[in-house]
């Protein structure tokens, strides 16, 4: 069994575990620490280092990390819901220095999407699968015949009839919470989002992830689209699983 560490950096928490990446399963306890206020790079790196040291004191396991920004060649190229100090920062270098080991960094929704395609709701589904994560923002991953097409930022597409708001400004789970929207009203907003994606991409399947997907029975059936739409199987662990599963790709990149 191949084992790596997966770490999922989010706006409120940083989570991690050791993962059996052949089985797609956590094989250690899942550790979680609060994201330091302001989520500044050095502070976040220190938390990642502490988690990794606790999970793997011998320091032998490869490390995969996912982060809520566009990531190209280990460098962050956006910062929608995190400190702007991350923009253009080489996240891989920062975390390699902090943890003393090779690190592979990917976008958080891409990690979740990869996990769902390898070990979850999209396993074995051909054609285009769109995995979306509903959280503070809206993340998206495109998987075509099992291959991840990275850095789709579909949470930022403008939705018509919303006064120019982007999908995540209009329909993220944080918006539901902030505005105390009922699941019915939130599902109407989500319908606008998923219908737009459907019209643009004609996917085979939508997979809905993020922490709120645990409550899928409350709202998924209220989203009115023609494309099959299913909950993620790994809910909040998908980021950890996907980051860990992608860790070995560190040395394969161009
Ligand atoms: C970011 C994405 C991220 C998503 C979910 C968006 O605001 O732009 O990169 O995947 O939030 O965290």
CSV table of C-alpha atoms and ligand atoms in Angstrom, one decimal:
chain,number,residue,atom,x,y,z
A,1,UNK,CA,0.0,0.0,0.0
A,2,UNK,CA,1.3,3.5,-0.9
A,3,UNK,CA,0.9,6.0,1.8
A,4,UNK,CA,1.2,9.8,1.6
A,5,UNK,CA,0.0,12.7,3.7
A,6,UNK,CA,-2.8,14.9,2.5
A,7,UNK,CA,-3.3,18.4,3.9
A,8,UNK,CA,-6.3,20.6,3.1
A,9,UNK,CA,-5.8,24.3,3.8
A,10,UNK,CA,-9.1,26.2,4.2
A,11,UNK,CA,-10.2,29.6,5.4
A,12,UNK,CA,-11.3,28.4,8.8
A,13,UNK,CA,-9.5,25.1,9.4
A,14,UNK,CA,-6.4,23.2,8.2
A,15,UNK,CA,-7.0,19.4,8.1
A,16,UNK,CA,-4.7,16.5,7.5
A,17,UNK,CA,-4.3,12.8,7.6
A,18,UNK,CA,-2.2,9.9,6.3
A,19,UNK,CA,-3.9,8.3,3.3
A,20,UNK,CA,-3.6,4.9,1.7
A,21,UNK,CA,-3.7,6.2,-1.9
A,22,UNK,CA,-4.4,2.8,-3.4
A,23,UNK,CA,-7.5,2.3,-1.4
A,24,UNK,CA,-8.4,6.0,-1.1
A,25,UNK,CA,-8.9,5.8,2.6
A,26,UNK,CA,-7.6,7.7,5.7
A,27,UNK,CA,-5.3,5.4,7.7
A,28,UNK,CA,-4.5,7.8,10.5
A,29,UNK,CA,-6.7,10.0,12.7
A,30,UNK,CA,-7.8,13.2,11.0
A,31,UNK,CA,-6.1,16.2,12.6
A,32,UNK,CA,-7.5,19.7,12.4
A,33,UNK,CA,-6.2,23.0,13.6
A,34,UNK,CA,-7.7,26.4,13.2
A,35,UNK,CA,-6.4,28.6,10.4
A,36,UNK,CA,-4.5,31.4,12.0
A,37,UNK,CA,-6.3,34.8,11.8
A,38,UNK,CA,-5.6,36.5,8.5
A,39,UNK,CA,-4.4,33.3,7.0
A,40,UNK,CA,-1.0,34.8,6.2
A,41,UNK,CA,1.5,32.5,4.4
A,42,UNK,CA,4.1,32.1,7.2
A,43,UNK,CA,1.5,31.5,9.9
A,44,UNK,CA,-0.3,28.9,7.7
A,45,UNK,CA,3.0,27.2,6.9
A,46,UNK,CA,3.8,26.9,10.6
A,47,UNK,CA,0.4,25.1,11.2
A,48,UNK,CA,1.0,22.8,8.2
A,49,UNK,CA,4.5,21.9,9.6
A,50,UNK,CA,3.0,21.2,13.0
A,51,UNK,CA,0.3,18.9,11.6
A,52,UNK,CA,2.8,17.0,9.4
A,53,UNK,CA,5.3,16.6,12.3
A,54,UNK,CA,2.5,15.1,14.4
A,55,UNK,CA,1.3,12.8,11.6
A,56,UNK,CA,4.7,11.6,10.5
A,57,UNK,CA,7.4,12.3,13.0
A,58,UNK,CA,10.0,10.2,11.1
A,59,UNK,CA,9.5,12.5,8.1
A,60,UNK,CA,9.5,9.9,5.3
A,61,UNK,CA,6.1,10.3,3.7
A,62,UNK,CA,5.5,12.4,0.6
A,63,UNK,CA,3.2,15.4,1.2
A,64,UNK,CA,0.3,16.7,-1.0
A,65,UNK,CA,-1.4,19.9,-0.1
A,66,UNK,CA,-4.6,21.6,-1.4
A,67,UNK,CA,-5.2,25.3,-1.3
A,68,UNK,CA,-8.2,27.5,-2.3
A,69,UNK,CA,-6.6,29.4,-5.2
A,70,UNK,CA,-5.5,28.9,-8.7
A,71,UNK,CA,-2.2,26.9,-8.5
A,72,UNK,CA,0.1,26.7,-11.5
A,73,UNK,CA,3.4,24.9,-11.1
A,74,UNK,CA,3.1,25.2,-7.3
A,75,UNK,CA,2.6,29.0,-7.4
A,76,UNK,CA,-0.7,30.6,-6.3
A,77,UNK,CA,-2.2,32.9,-8.9
A,78,UNK,CA,-5.3,34.1,-7.2
A,79,UNK,CA,-6.7,34.7,-3.7
A,80,UNK,CA,-10.4,35.0,-3.6
A,81,UNK,CA,-11.1,34.1,0.1
A,82,UNK,CA,-7.6,34.2,1.5
A,83,UNK,CA,-4.9,36.8,2.2
A,84,UNK,CA,-3.7,38.6,-1.0
A,85,UNK,CA,-0.1,37.9,0.2
A,86,UNK,CA,-0.5,34.5,-1.4
A,87,UNK,CA,-0.7,35.8,-4.9
A,88,UNK,CA,2.4,34.9,-6.9
A,89,UNK,CA,3.9,33.1,-3.9
A,90,UNK,CA,5.6,29.7,-4.6
A,91,UNK,CA,3.4,27.7,-2.1
A,92,UNK,CA,5.4,24.6,-2.8
A,93,UNK,CA,8.7,26.2,-1.8
A,94,UNK,CA,7.2,27.8,1.3
A,95,UNK,CA,5.8,24.5,2.5
A,96,UNK,CA,8.9,22.5,1.6
A,97,UNK,CA,11.0,24.8,3.7
A,98,UNK,CA,8.5,24.6,6.6
A,99,UNK,CA,8.1,20.8,6.5
A,100,UNK,CA,11.5,19.7,5.2
A,101,UNK,CA,10.1,17.4,2.5
A,102,UNK,CA,8.9,17.5,-1.1
A,103,UNK,CA,5.4,19.0,-1.4
A,104,UNK,CA,2.9,18.9,-4.3
A,105,UNK,CA,0.3,21.7,-4.2
A,106,UNK,CA,-3.0,21.8,-6.0
A,107,UNK,CA,-6.3,23.7,-6.0
A,108,UNK,CA,-8.7,22.6,-3.3
A,109,UNK,CA,-11.6,21.8,-5.6
A,110,UNK,CA,-9.3,20.0,-8.0
A,111,UNK,CA,-8.1,17.8,-5.1
A,112,UNK,CA,-11.7,17.1,-4.1
A,113,UNK,CA,-12.7,16.4,-7.7
A,114,UNK,CA,-9.8,14.1,-8.2
A,115,UNK,CA,-10.7,12.2,-5.1
A,116,UNK,CA,-14.3,11.8,-6.2
A,117,UNK,CA,-13.2,10.6,-9.6
A,118,UNK,CA,-10.7,8.1,-8.2
A,119,UNK,CA,-12.5,6.9,-5.1
A,120,UNK,CA,-16.0,8.3,-5.0
A,121,UNK,CA,-19.1,9.5,-6.7
A,122,UNK,CA,-17.5,10.0,-10.1
A,123,UNK,CA,-15.5,6.8,-10.1
A,124,UNK,CA,-15.7,5.1,-13.5
A,125,UNK,CA,-18.0,7.8,-15.1
A,126,UNK,CA,-16.9,8.6,-18.6
A,127,UNK,CA,-17.2,11.9,-20.4
A,128,UNK,CA,-17.2,15.2,-18.5
A,129,UNK,CA,-17.9,15.2,-14.8
A,130,UNK,CA,-18.2,18.5,-13.0
A,131,UNK,CA,-17.4,18.5,-9.3
A,132,UNK,CA,-18.4,21.6,-7.3
A,133,UNK,CA,-17.6,22.4,-3.7
A,134,UNK,CA,-20.1,24.6,-1.8
A,135,UNK,CA,-18.4,26.4,1.0
A,136,UNK,CA,-17.1,29.9,1.8
A,137,UNK,CA,-16.7,30.2,-2.0
A,138,UNK,CA,-17.6,27.8,-4.8
A,139,UNK,CA,-14.9,25.6,-6.1
A,140,UNK,CA,-15.0,23.5,-9.3
A,141,UNK,CA,-13.2,20.6,-10.9
A,142,UNK,CA,-13.5,19.3,-14.4
A,143,UNK,CA,-12.8,15.6,-14.9
A,144,UNK,CA,-12.8,14.3,-18.5
A,145,UNK,CA,-12.7,10.5,-18.8
A,146,UNK,CA,-10.9,10.4,-15.4
A,147,UNK,CA,-8.4,13.1,-16.3
A,148,UNK,CA,-8.4,16.3,-14.2
A,149,UNK,CA,-8.4,19.5,-16.2
A,150,UNK,CA,-7.0,21.8,-13.5
A,151,UNK,CA,-7.9,25.3,-12.3
A,152,UNK,CA,-11.4,25.7,-13.6
A,153,UNK,CA,-12.7,28.7,-11.6
A,154,UNK,CA,-16.4,28.3,-12.3
A,155,UNK,CA,-17.4,29.8,-9.0
A,156,UNK,CA,-16.5,33.2,-10.5
A,157,UNK,CA,-18.7,33.1,-13.5
A,158,UNK,CA,-21.3,35.9,-13.5
A,159,UNK,CA,-24.9,34.7,-13.3
A,160,UNK,CA,-27.5,36.5,-15.3
A,161,UNK,CA,-30.3,38.1,-13.4
A,162,UNK,CA,-28.3,38.6,-10.2
A,163,UNK,CA,-27.1,42.2,-10.5
A,164,UNK,CA,-23.8,41.1,-11.9
A,165,UNK,CA,-22.9,38.8,-9.0
A,166,UNK,CA,-20.7,35.8,-9.5
A,167,UNK,CA,-21.9,32.3,-8.7
A,168,UNK,CA,-20.1,32.2,-5.4
A,169,UNK,CA,-21.3,35.7,-4.4
A,170,UNK,CA,-24.8,34.6,-5.1
A,171,UNK,CA,-25.0,30.9,-4.1
A,172,UNK,CA,-22.0,29.8,-1.9
A,173,UNK,CA,-22.9,28.1,1.3
A,174,UNK,CA,-21.5,31.1,3.2
A,175,UNK,CA,-24.2,33.2,1.4
A,176,UNK,CA,-26.9,30.8,2.6
A,177,UNK,CA,-25.7,31.1,6.1
A,178,UNK,CA,-25.1,34.8,6.1
A,179,UNK,CA,-28.6,35.5,4.7
A,180,UNK,CA,-30.2,32.7,6.6
A,181,UNK,CA,-31.7,31.4,3.4
A,182,UNK,CA,-34.0,28.4,3.6
A,183,UNK,CA,-32.8,25.3,1.7
A,184,UNK,CA,-35.7,26.0,-0.8
A,185,UNK,CA,-34.5,29.5,-1.6
A,186,UNK,CA,-30.9,28.5,-1.7
A,187,UNK,CA,-31.7,25.7,-4.1
A,188,UNK,CA,-33.3,28.2,-6.5
A,189,UNK,CA,-30.0,30.1,-6.5
A,190,UNK,CA,-28.1,26.9,-7.0
A,191,UNK,CA,-30.4,26.0,-9.9
A,192,UNK,CA,-29.4,29.2,-11.7
A,193,UNK,CA,-25.8,28.2,-11.2
A,194,UNK,CA,-26.1,24.5,-12.3
A,195,UNK,CA,-28.3,25.4,-15.3
A,196,UNK,CA,-25.6,27.9,-16.5
A,197,UNK,CA,-23.0,25.2,-16.2
A,198,UNK,CA,-25.2,22.7,-18.0
A,199,UNK,CA,-25.8,25.1,-20.9
A,200,UNK,CA,-22.1,25.8,-21.2
A,201,UNK,CA,-20.6,22.4,-20.7
A,202,UNK,CA,-23.2,19.6,-21.2
A,203,UNK,CA,-21.6,17.4,-18.5
A,204,UNK,CA,-22.5,13.8,-17.8
A,205,UNK,CA,-22.7,14.3,-14.1
A,206,UNK,CA,-22.6,16.9,-11.4
A,207,UNK,CA,-21.1,16.0,-8.1
A,208,UNK,CA,-21.8,18.3,-5.2
A,209,UNK,CA,-19.2,18.5,-2.4
A,210,UNK,CA,-18.2,20.8,0.4
A,211,UNK,CA,-19.1,20.3,4.1
A,212,UNK,CA,-22.8,21.1,3.4
A,213,UNK,CA,-23.1,18.1,1.1
A,214,UNK,CA,-23.5,16.0,4.2
A,215,UNK,CA,-27.0,17.7,4.3
A,216,UNK,CA,-27.7,16.8,0.7
A,217,UNK,CA,-31.0,15.3,1.5
A,218,UNK,CA,-32.2,18.8,2.4
A,219,UNK,CA,-31.5,20.5,-0.9
A,220,UNK,CA,-30.1,18.4,-3.7
A,221,UNK,CA,-33.6,17.2,-4.9
A,222,UNK,CA,-34.7,20.9,-5.1
A,223,UNK,CA,-32.0,21.8,-7.7
A,224,UNK,CA,-33.8,21.6,-11.0
A,225,UNK,CA,-31.4,20.5,-13.8
A,226,UNK,CA,-31.5,17.8,-16.5
A,227,UNK,CA,-28.1,16.5,-15.8
A,228,UNK,CA,-27.8,13.8,-13.0
A,229,UNK,CA,-26.7,15.5,-9.8
A,230,UNK,CA,-25.3,13.5,-6.9
A,231,UNK,CA,-23.6,14.2,-3.5
A,232,UNK,CA,-19.9,13.7,-3.1
A,233,UNK,CA,-19.0,10.6,-1.2
A,234,UNK,CA,-16.2,11.9,0.8
A,235,UNK,CA,-17.8,15.2,1.9
A,236,UNK,CA,-15.1,17.1,3.8
A,237,UNK,CA,-12.4,14.5,3.5
A,238,UNK,CA,-12.2,14.8,-0.3
A,239,UNK,CA,-9.6,17.5,-0.2
A,240,UNK,CA,-7.3,15.5,2.0
A,241,UNK,CA,-7.8,12.4,-0.1
A,242,UNK,CA,-7.2,14.1,-3.4
A,243,UNK,CA,-4.2,16.2,-2.2
A,244,UNK,CA,-2.6,12.9,-0.9
A,245,UNK,CA,-3.4,11.0,-4.1
A,246,UNK,CA,-1.8,13.7,-6.2
A,247,UNK,CA,1.3,14.0,-4.0
A,248,UNK,CA,3.3,11.5,-6.1
A,249,UNK,CA,2.9,13.7,-9.2
A,250,UNK,CA,5.3,16.2,-7.8
A,251,UNK,CA,8.2,14.8,-9.8
A,252,UNK,CA,6.3,14.2,-13.0
A,253,UNK,CA,5.4,17.8,-13.8
A,254,UNK,CA,6.9,19.5,-16.8
B,1,LIG,C1,-11.4,30.1,-5.4
B,1,LIG,C2,-11.1,28.7,-5.9
B,1,LIG,C3,-11.4,27.7,-4.8
B,1,LIG,C4,-12.9,27.9,-4.3
B,1,LIG,C5,-13.2,26.9,-3.2
B,1,LIG,C6,-12.8,30.2,-4.9
B,1,LIG,O1,-13.1,31.4,-4.4
B,1,LIG,O2,-11.2,31.1,-6.4
B,1,LIG,O3,-9.8,28.6,-6.3
B,1,LIG,O4,-11.3,26.4,-5.3
B,1,LIG,O5,-13.0,29.2,-3.8
B,1,LIG,O6,-12.4,27.1,-2.1
